[in-house]
XYZ file of C-alpha atoms in Angstrom:
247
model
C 0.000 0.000 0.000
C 1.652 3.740 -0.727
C 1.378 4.499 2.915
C 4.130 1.902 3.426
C 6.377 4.489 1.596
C 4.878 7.768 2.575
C 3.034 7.075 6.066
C -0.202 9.291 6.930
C -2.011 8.432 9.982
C -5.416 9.231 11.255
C -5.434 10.046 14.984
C -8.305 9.581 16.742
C -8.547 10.799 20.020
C -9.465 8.068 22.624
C -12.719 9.464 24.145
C -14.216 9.465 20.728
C -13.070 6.085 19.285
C -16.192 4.480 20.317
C -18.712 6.946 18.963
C -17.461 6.410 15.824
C -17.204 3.005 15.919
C -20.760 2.572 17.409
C -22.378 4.686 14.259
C -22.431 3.456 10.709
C -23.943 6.000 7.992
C -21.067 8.886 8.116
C -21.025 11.317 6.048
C -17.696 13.194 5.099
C -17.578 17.107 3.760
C -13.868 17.965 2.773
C -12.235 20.442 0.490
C -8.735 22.003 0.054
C -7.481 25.726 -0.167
C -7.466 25.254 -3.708
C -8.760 27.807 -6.380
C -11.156 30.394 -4.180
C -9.766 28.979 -1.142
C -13.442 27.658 -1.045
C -13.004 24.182 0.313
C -11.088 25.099 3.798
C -13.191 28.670 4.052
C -16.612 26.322 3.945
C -15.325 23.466 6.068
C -14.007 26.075 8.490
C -17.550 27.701 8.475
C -19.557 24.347 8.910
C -17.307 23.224 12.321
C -18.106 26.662 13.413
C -21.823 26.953 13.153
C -22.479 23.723 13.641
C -20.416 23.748 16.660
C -18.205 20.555 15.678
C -16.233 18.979 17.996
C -12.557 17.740 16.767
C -11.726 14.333 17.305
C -8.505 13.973 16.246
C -5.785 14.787 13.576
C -4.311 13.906 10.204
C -1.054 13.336 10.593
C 1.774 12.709 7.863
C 5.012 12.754 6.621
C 6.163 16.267 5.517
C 2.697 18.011 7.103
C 3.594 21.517 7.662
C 4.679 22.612 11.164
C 2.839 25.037 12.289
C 0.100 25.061 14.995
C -2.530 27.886 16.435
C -5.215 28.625 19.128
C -8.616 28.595 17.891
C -11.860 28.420 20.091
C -12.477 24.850 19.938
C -8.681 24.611 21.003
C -5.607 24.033 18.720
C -5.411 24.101 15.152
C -3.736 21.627 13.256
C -2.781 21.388 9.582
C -5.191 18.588 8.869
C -8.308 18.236 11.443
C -11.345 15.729 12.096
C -14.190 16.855 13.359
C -17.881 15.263 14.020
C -21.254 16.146 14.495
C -22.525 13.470 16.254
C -26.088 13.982 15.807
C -26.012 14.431 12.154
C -23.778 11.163 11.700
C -21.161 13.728 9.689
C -17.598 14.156 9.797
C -15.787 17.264 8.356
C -12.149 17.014 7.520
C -10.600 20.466 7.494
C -7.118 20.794 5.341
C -5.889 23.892 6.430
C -2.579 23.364 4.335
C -2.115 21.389 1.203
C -0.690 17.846 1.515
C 2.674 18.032 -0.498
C 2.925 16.599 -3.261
C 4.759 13.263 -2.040
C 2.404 12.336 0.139
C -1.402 13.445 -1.596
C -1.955 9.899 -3.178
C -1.322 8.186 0.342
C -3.083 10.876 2.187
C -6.274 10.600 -0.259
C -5.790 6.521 -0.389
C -5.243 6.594 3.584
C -7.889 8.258 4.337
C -10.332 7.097 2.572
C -9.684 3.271 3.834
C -9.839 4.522 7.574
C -13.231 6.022 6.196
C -14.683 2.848 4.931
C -13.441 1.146 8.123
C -15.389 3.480 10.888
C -18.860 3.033 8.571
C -18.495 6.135 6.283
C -20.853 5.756 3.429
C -20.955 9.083 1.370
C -18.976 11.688 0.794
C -19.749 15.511 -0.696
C -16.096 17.442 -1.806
C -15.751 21.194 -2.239
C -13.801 22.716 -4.309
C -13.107 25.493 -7.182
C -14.254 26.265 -10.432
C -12.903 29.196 -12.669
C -15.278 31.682 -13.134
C -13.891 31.857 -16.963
C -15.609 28.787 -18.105
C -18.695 30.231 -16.653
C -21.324 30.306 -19.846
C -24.997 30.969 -17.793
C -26.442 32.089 -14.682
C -25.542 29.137 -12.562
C -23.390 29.554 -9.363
C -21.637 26.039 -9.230
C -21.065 23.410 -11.672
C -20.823 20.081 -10.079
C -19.931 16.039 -10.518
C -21.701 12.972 -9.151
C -19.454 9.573 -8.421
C -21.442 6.020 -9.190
C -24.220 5.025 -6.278
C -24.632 9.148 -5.748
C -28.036 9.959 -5.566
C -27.939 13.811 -5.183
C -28.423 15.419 -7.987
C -28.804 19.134 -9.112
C -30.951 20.926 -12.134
C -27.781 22.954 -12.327
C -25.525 21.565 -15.247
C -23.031 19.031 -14.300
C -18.755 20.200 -14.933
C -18.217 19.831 -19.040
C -16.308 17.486 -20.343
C -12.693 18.560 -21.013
C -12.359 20.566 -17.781
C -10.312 19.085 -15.281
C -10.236 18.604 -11.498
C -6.534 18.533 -10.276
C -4.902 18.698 -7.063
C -5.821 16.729 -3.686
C -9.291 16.950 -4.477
C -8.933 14.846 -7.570
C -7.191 12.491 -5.654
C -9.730 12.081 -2.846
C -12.449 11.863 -5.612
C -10.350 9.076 -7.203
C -10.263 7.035 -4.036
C -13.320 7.841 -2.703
C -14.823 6.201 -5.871
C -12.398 2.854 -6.000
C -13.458 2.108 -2.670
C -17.301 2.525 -3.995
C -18.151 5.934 -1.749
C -20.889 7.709 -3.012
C -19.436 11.070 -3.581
C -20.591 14.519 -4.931
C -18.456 17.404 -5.844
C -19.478 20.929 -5.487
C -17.715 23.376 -7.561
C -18.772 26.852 -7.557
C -17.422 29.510 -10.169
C -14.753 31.828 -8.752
C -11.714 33.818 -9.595
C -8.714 31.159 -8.587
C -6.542 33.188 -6.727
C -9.413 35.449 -5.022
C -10.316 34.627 -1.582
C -13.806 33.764 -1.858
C -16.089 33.177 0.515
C -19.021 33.991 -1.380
C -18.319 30.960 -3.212
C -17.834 29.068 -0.095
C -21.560 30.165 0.570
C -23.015 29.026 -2.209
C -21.341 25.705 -1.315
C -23.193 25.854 2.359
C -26.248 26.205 1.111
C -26.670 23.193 -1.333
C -25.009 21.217 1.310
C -28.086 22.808 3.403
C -30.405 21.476 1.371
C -28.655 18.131 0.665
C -28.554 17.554 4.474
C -31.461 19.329 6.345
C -28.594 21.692 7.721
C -29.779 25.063 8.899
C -26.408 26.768 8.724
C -26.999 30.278 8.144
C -24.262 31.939 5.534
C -24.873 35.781 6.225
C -21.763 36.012 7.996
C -19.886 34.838 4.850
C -21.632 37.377 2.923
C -21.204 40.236 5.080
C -17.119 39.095 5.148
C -16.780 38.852 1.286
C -18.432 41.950 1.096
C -15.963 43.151 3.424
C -13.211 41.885 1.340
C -14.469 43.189 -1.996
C -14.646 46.421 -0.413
C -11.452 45.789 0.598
C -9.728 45.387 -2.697
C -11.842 48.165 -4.477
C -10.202 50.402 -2.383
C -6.717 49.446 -3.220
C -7.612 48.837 -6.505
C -8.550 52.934 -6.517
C -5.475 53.426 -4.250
C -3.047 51.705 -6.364
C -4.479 53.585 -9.441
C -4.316 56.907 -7.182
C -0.764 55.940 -6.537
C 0.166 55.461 -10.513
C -1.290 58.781 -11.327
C 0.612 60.751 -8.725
C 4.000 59.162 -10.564
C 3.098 59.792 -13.752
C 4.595 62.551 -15.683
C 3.772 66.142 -14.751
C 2.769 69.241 -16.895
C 5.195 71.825 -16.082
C 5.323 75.679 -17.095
């Protein structure tokens, strides 16, 4: 198996081993800080308003070292967290895996999945708001066994999904995981949480979730003001150097 080569390991911690192991039915929600940032800006918001509770860590090879305080406690590059009550477990990459180690983390992962009863799995990601032809939000892809589906068109053929997300969608579907993947439009080096919101609601109405997304809103507003302003500072700035009509 590739994790005999590159090892990733997911740490549970002890007080929760047997909720996990008592429930069968799981569903996971992942995503990456890929284009939009959208997967780890919607998995961050979900722990938070659904009040999650971590259970343990990813750990691996060359994960980054870094660690922070948050208010559930500390941070981690790769986190697992559970909502008990709506059998659902939200994996929160805060980093990208690099790149030696993203086929045994997807692979990995996925196997310790299958083991604790997972069943179905919904991925977030990107989409570049070039290929965007209508008025849809999202563009999205349905594994074998999936039965969500959306009136939205699916992603056209010839556009790729890359990255650890592809990789997780690849193993989630050889071990026979129902998956969906939710890919709203966005700008791929933007910050984006209004694209994270669009994810949070379909995932609303996919899983009678209630999880309210103003607070997204208000922040991407925030952050489009934001770089409006030094958009028209920057342009301010070029002006002021330009050259000067003297008498």
């Amino acid at each position: 198996m590739v994790s005999n080569v590159v090892r990733v390991r997911v740490y549970i911690y002890d007080e929760f081993e047997e909720d996990l192991r008592k429930s069968k039915g799981w569903t996971l929600i992942t995503g990456f800080p890929g284009f939009g940032y959208v997967g780890t800006i919607a998995t961050r918001y979900l722990v938070s308003k659904l009040n999650a509770i971590k259970i343990g860590d990813v750990l691996t090879k060359y994960m980054p070292d870094f660690a922070a305080l948050e208010d559930y406690g500390l941070m981690t590059p790769y986190e697992v967290f559970m909502v008990k009550e709506k059998k659902l477990l939200i994996l929160v990459n805060n980093a990208l895996p690099q790149p030696p180690e993203r086929l045994a983390y997807a692979l990995d992962f996925v196997e310790w999945f299958k083991e604790i009863g997972g069943s179905r799995a919904i991925l977030a990601g990107g989409l570049n708001i070039k290929y965007k032809v209508g008025k849809e939000e999202f563009r999205w892809i349905a594994t074998e066994g999936c039965e969500w589906r959306f009136s939205e068109p699916q992603i056209d053929k010839g556009l790729y999904i890359v990255g650890p997300l592809a990789l997780f969608l690849i193993a989630l579907r050889l071990r026979k995981v129902p998956t969906l993947v939710i890919l709203p439009y966005t700008e791929p080096s933007k910050y984006n949480p209004r694209a994270a919101a669009v994810f949070i609601k379909k995932v609303n109405e996919l899983l009678d979730l209630s999880v309210d997304v103003a607070d997204l809103l208000q922040y991407s507003k925030l952050v489009e003001e934001a770089e409006a302003a030094l958009k028209e500072a920057m342009k301010a700035a070029r002006e002021e150097r330009g050259p000067k009509p003297y008498m």
